[in-house]
Every structure is written in C-alpha cells, then in structure tokens.
mmCIF file of C-alpha atoms in Angstrom:
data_model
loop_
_atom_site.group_PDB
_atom_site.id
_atom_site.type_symbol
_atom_site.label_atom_id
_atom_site.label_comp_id
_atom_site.label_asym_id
_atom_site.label_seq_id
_atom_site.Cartn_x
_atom_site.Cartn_y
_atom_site.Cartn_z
ATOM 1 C CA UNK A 347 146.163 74.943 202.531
ATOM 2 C CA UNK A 348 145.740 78.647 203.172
ATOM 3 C CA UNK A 349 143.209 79.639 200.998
ATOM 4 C CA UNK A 350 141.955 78.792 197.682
ATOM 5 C CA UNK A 351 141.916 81.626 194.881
ATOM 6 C CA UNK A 352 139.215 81.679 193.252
ATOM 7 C CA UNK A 353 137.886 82.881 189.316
ATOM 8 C CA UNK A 354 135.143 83.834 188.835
ATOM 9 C CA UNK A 355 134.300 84.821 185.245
ATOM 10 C CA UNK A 356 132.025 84.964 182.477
ATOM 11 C CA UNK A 357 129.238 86.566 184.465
ATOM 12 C CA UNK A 358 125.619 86.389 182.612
ATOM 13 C CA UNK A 359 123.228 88.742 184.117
ATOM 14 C CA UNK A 360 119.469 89.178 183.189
ATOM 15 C CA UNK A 361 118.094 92.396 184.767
ATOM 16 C CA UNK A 362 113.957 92.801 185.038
ATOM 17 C CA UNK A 363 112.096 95.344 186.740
ATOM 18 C CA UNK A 364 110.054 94.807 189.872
ATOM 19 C CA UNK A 365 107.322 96.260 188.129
ATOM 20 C CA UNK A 366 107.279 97.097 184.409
ATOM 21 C CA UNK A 367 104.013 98.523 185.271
ATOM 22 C CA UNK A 368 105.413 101.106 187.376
ATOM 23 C CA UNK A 369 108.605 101.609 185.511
ATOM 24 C CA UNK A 370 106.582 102.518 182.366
ATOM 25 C CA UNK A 371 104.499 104.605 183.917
ATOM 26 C CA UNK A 372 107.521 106.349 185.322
ATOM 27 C CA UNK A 373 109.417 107.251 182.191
ATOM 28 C CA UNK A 374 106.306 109.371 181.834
ATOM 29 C CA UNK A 375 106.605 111.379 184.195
ATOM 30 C CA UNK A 376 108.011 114.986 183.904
ATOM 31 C CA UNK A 377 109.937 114.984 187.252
ATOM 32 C CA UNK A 378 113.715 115.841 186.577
ATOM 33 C CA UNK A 379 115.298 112.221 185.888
ATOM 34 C CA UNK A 380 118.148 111.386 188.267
ATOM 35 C CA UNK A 381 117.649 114.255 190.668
ATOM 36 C CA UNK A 382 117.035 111.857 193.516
ATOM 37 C CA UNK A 383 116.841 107.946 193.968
ATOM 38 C CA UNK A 384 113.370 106.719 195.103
ATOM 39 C CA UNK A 385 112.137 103.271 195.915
ATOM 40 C CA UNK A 386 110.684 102.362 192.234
ATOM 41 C CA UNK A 387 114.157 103.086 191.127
ATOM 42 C CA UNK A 388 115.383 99.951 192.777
ATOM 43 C CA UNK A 389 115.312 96.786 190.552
ATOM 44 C CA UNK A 390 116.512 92.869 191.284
ATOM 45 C CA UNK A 391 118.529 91.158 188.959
ATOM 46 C CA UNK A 392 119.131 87.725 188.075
ATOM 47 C CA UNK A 393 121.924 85.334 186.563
ATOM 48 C CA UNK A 394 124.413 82.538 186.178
ATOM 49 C CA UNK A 395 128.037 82.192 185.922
ATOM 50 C CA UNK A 396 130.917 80.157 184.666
ATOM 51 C CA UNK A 397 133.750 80.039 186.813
ATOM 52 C CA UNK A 398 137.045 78.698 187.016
ATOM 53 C CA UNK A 399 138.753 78.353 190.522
ATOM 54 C CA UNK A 400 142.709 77.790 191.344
ATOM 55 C CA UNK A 401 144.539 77.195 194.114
ATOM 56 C CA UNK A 402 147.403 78.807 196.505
ATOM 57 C CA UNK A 403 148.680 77.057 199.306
ATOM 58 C CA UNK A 404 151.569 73.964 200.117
ATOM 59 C CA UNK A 405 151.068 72.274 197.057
ATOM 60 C CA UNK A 406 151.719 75.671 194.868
ATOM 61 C CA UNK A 407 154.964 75.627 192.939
ATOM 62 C CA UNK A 408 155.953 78.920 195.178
ATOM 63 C CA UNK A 409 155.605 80.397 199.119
ATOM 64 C CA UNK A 410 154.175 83.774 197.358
ATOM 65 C CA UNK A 411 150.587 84.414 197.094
ATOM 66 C CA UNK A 412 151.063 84.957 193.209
ATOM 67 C CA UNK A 413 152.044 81.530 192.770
ATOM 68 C CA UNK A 414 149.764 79.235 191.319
ATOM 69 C CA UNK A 415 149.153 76.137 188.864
ATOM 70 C CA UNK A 416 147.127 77.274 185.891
ATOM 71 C CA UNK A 417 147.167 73.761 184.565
ATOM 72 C CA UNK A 418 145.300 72.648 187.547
ATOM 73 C CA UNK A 419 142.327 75.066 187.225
ATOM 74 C CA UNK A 420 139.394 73.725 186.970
ATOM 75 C CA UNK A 421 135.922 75.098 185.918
ATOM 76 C CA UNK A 422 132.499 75.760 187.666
ATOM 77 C CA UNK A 423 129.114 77.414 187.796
ATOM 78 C CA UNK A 424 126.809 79.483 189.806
ATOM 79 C CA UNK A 425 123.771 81.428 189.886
ATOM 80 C CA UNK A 426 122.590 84.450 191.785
ATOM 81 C CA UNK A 427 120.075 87.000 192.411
ATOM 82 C CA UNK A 428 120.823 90.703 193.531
ATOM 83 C CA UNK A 429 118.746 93.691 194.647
ATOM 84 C CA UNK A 430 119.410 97.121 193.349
ATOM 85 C CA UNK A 431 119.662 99.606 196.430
ATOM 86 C CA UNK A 432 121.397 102.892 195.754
ATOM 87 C CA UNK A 433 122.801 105.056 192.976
ATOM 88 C CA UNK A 434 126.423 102.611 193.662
ATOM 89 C CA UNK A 435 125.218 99.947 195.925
ATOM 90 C CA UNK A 436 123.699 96.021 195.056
ATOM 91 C CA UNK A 437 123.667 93.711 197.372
ATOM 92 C CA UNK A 438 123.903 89.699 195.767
ATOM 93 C CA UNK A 439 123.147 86.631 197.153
ATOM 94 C CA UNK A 440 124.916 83.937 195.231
ATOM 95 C CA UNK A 441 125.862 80.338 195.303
ATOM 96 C CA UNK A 442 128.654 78.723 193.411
ATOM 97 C CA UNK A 443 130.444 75.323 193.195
ATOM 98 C CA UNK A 444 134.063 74.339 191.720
ATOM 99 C CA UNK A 445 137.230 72.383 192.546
ATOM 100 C CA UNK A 446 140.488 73.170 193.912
ATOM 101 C CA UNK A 447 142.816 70.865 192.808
ATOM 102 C CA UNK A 448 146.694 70.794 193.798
ATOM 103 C CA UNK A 449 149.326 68.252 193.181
ATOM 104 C CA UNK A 450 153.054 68.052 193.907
ATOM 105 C CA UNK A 451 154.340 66.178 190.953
ATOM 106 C CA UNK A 452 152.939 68.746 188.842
ATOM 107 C CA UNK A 453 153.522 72.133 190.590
ATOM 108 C CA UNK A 454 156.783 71.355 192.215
ATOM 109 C CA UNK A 455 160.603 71.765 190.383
ATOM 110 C CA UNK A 456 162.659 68.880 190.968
ATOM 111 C CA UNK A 457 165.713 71.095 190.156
ATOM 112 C CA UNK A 458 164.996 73.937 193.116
ATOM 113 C CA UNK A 459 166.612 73.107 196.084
ATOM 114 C CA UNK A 460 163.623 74.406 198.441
ATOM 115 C CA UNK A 461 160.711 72.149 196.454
ATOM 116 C CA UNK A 462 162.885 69.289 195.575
ATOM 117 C CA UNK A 463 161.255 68.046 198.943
ATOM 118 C CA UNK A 464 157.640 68.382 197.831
ATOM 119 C CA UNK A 465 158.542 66.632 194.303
ATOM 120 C CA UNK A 466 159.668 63.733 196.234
ATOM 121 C CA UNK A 467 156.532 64.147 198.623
ATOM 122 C CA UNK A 468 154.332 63.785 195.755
ATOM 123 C CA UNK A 469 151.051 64.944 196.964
ATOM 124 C CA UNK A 470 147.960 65.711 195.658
ATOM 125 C CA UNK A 471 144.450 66.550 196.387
ATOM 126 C CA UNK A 472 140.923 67.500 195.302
ATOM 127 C CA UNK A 473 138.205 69.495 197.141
ATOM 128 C CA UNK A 474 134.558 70.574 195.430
ATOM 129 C CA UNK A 475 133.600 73.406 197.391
ATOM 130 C CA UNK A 476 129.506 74.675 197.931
ATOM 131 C CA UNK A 477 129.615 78.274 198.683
ATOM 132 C CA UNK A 478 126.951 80.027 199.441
ATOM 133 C CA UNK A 479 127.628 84.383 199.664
ATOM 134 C CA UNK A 480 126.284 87.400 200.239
ATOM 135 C CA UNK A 481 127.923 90.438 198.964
ATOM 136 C CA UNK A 482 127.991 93.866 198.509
ATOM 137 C CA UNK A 483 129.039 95.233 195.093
ATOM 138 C CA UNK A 484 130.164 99.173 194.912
ATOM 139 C CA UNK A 485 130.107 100.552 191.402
ATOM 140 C CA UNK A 486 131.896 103.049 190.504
ATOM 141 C CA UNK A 487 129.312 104.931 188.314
ATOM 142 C CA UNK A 488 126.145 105.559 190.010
ATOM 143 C CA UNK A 489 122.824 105.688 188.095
ATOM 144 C CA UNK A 490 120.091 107.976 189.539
ATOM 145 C CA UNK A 491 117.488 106.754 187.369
ATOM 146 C CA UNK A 492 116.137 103.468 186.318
ATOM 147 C CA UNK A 493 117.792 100.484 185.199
ATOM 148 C CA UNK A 494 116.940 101.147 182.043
ATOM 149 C CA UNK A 495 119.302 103.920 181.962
ATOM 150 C CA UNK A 496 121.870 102.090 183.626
ATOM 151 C CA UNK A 497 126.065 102.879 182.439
ATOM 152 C CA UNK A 498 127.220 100.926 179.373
ATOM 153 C CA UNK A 499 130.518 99.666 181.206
ATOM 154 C CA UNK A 500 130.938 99.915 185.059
ATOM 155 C CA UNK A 501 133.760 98.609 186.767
ATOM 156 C CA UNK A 502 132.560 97.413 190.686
ATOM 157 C CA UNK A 503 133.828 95.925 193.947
ATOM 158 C CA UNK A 504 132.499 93.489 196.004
ATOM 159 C CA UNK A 505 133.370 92.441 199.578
ATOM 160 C CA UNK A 506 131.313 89.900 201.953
ATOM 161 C CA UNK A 507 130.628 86.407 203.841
ATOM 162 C CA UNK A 508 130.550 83.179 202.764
ATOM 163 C CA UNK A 509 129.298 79.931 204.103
ATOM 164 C CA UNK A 510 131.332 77.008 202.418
ATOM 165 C CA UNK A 511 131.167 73.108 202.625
ATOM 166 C CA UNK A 512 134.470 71.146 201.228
ATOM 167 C CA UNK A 513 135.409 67.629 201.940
ATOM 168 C CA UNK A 514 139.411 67.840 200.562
ATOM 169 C CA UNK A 515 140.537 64.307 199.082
ATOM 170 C CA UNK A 516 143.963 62.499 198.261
ATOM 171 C CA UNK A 517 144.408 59.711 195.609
ATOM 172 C CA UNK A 518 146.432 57.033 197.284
ATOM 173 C CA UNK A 519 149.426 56.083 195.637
ATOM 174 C CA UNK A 520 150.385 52.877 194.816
ATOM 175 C CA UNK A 521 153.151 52.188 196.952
ATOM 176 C CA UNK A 522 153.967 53.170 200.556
ATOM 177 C CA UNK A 523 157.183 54.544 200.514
ATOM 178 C CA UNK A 524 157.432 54.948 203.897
ATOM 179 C CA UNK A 525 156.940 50.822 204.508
ATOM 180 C CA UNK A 526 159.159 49.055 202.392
ATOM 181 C CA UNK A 527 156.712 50.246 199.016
ATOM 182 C CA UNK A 528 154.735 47.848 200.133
ATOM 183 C CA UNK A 529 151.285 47.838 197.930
ATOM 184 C CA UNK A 530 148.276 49.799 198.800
ATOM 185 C CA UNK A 531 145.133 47.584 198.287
ATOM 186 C CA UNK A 532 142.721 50.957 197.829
ATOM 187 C CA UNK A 533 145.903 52.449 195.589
ATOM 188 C CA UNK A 534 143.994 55.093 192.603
ATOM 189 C CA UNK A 535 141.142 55.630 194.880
ATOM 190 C CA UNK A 536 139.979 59.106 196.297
ATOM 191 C CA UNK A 537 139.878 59.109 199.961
ATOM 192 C CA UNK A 538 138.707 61.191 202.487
ATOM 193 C CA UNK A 539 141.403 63.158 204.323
ATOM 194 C CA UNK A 540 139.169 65.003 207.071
ATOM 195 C CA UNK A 541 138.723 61.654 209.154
ATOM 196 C CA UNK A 542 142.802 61.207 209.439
ATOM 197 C CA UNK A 543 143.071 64.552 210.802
ATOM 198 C CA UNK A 544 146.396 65.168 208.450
ATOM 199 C CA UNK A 545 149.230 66.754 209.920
ATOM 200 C CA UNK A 546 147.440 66.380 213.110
ATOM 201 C CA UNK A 547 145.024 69.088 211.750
ATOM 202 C CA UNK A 548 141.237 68.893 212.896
ATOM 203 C CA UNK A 549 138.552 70.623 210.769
ATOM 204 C CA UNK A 550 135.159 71.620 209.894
ATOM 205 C CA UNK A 551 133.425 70.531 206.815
ATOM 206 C CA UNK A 552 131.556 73.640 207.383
ATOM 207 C CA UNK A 553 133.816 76.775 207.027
ATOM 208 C CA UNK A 554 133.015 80.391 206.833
ATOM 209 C CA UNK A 555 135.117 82.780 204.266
ATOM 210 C CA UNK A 556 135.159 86.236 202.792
ATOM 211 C CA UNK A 557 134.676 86.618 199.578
ATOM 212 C CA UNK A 558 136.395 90.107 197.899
ATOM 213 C CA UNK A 559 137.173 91.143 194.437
ATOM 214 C CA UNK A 560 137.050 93.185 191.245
ATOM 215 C CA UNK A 561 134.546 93.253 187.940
ATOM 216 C CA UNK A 562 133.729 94.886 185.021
ATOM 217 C CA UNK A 563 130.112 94.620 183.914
ATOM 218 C CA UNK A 564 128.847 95.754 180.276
ATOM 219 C CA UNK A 565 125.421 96.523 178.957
ATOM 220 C CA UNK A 566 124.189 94.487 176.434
ATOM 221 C CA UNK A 567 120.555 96.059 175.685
ATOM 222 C CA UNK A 568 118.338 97.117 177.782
ATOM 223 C CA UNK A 569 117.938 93.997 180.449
ATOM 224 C CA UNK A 570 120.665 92.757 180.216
ATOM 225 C CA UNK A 571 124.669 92.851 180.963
ATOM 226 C CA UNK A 572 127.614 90.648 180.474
ATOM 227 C CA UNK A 573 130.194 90.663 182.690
ATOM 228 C CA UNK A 574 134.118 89.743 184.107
ATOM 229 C CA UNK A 575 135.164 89.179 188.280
ATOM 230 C CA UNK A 576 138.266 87.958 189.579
ATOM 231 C CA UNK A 577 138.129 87.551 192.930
ATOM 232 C CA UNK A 578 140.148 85.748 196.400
ATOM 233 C CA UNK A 579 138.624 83.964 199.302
#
C-alpha cells in the first residue's frame, strides 16, 4: 500500500466571533477598516465534514498515481475547529475517520497481461483509519478586517501532520488455493493482517502522515461558509 488518497468534501463551517462584544463595538469605530490586522480581528471557527476516501496502491487497477477504484470509495466524517491568524493564514485542528477499501477482483483486468496476475491473486482488504491533523490553510484572498467582512469565494491550500491509527483487514476466502483448495474454517471473516506481518512487512498501528491539498470555501451569510477540499496523504 503506498498511500491512501483521500476526499475530503462537503465541508460545513460555522464561524463565531471570540467576542461579539468586542466585534460590535469595533464596527464602530472610525479607524480606517483593513489598514492593519490586530488581535480582535482574529476569530475561531468551527465545523463538520463529509468525506469520502479512495485508495492508490497494489490493489489499484494501474502502477500510476491517477489510478484508482471509484467504485470502492467509501464515505466518512469529521469535525474541526480552526483559529483565524493573519490576513491569509488559519491554522485547523481536525479529526476525521473513513475506509480505504481495495480489492483485486474488482480493480484488476483479467484481459491485461501485467494485472492478469493480481485477478488471479484475488485480494482484498479494508482499513478504517482515525486521523487526527493539524494544518495550515493559505488563502488566497486576504481579509484585513473582521470576519464579518470575510471574501464571498476563496480558494485555499493546506499542508500539515497527521497522527493516524489503521488496523488493515483481509476477508479470507473460501478455499486455499495454494493447499489443494482445501476449506478455510474462518472463510467470509475479516481478519487482522498486522499480526501475520504480510509480505514479511512489520508495522505500526500508529503511523504519522502529511496531509496536503486544495479547497474552495464560499460564504453563505454572515457566520457561516460552505465549502469543497480534495486532498492526498
């Protein structure tokens, strides 16, 4: 497996001020709006998310990083909480769950000669991943002022570290082709795969990734915005 792609989508934001007190009494105020960003400009924001996470890796019907099974993506959710701390700059603390799913029967083409192998293989796995993040988003319209006055559509990036917990599965077929076909007493159950170290691999439960992507966020009213990321761990 090297590395799952991720989706995230369908981003629901709801912005409130620190202090509406201060805010309010702000707006009042006849300095020049926007001519420079002080500390009761700053605002947190919180949310949840739908997601939808896919997978690249062995078990994708192609060796190219745009490969990918879209009938084996499988939706999620999250929530998060961010801190407004520039003109461009939010940093969010997030922490989403979803399922990577690949499968060999499914992805791979019997007819190509180089995944005619992984057809007869016939492979597949599970893994619900717990990610927790922190990221910094760049957007690329700055607001001086408020969040009240905040852009109507801003496209961002983000870029980060994640801490992630998986615990990858296989369904055990029912036969053992490699013994005869004898029977599999556990055959349709979900097993662990970490404890038989597959492929003679050894691995953490506990894995560390960075999170990096695109979004487009849109103001709904005043607190708050809708909005769209794709992004790749």
């Amino acid at each position: 497996m090297r590395g799952p792609f991720a989706v995230f989508f369908l981003l629901l934001t709801l912005i409130f001020s620190q202090s509406l007190t201060a805010q309010r009494s702000r707006t009042k105020s006849k300095s020049p709006r926007g001519s420079i960003y002080t500390i009761n400009k700053k605002y947190t924001s919180l949310g949840i998310n739908a997601n939808a996470m896919n997978y690249f890796g062995d078990l994708a019907p192609l060796d190219n990083m745009a490969s990918t099974n879209m009938s084996l993506t499988r939706p999620g959710f999250g929530f998060f909480a961010s801190r407004r701390l520039g003109p461009r700059f939010t940093v969010r603390g997030s922490f989403n769950w979803g399922r990577l799913k690949g499968d060999d029967f499914k992805s791979a083409d019997p007819q190509d000669q180089s995944g005619r192998f992984r057809y007869v293989r016939n492979l597949q796995f599970r893994n619900d991943i717990k990610e927790l993040s922190v990221v910094g988003i760049f957007d690329f319209a700055e607001n001086l002022a408020t969040y009240r006055s905040r852009k109507q559509v801003v496209p961002y990036l983000f870029l980060g570290i994640a801490a992630f917990h998986h615990n990858p599965k296989a369904l055990v077929p029912e036969t053992d082709v490699n013994n005869g076909n004898t029977p599999f007493p556990n055959a349709g159950e979900w097993v662990d795969l970490a404890p038989m170290r597959t492929e003679g691999v050894s691995y953490k439960k506990v894995q560390l990734a960075i999170p990096f992507g695109l979004g487009l966020r849109f103001k709904l009213d005043e607190r708050w915005d809708f909005a769209f990321e794709a992004g790749y761990r």
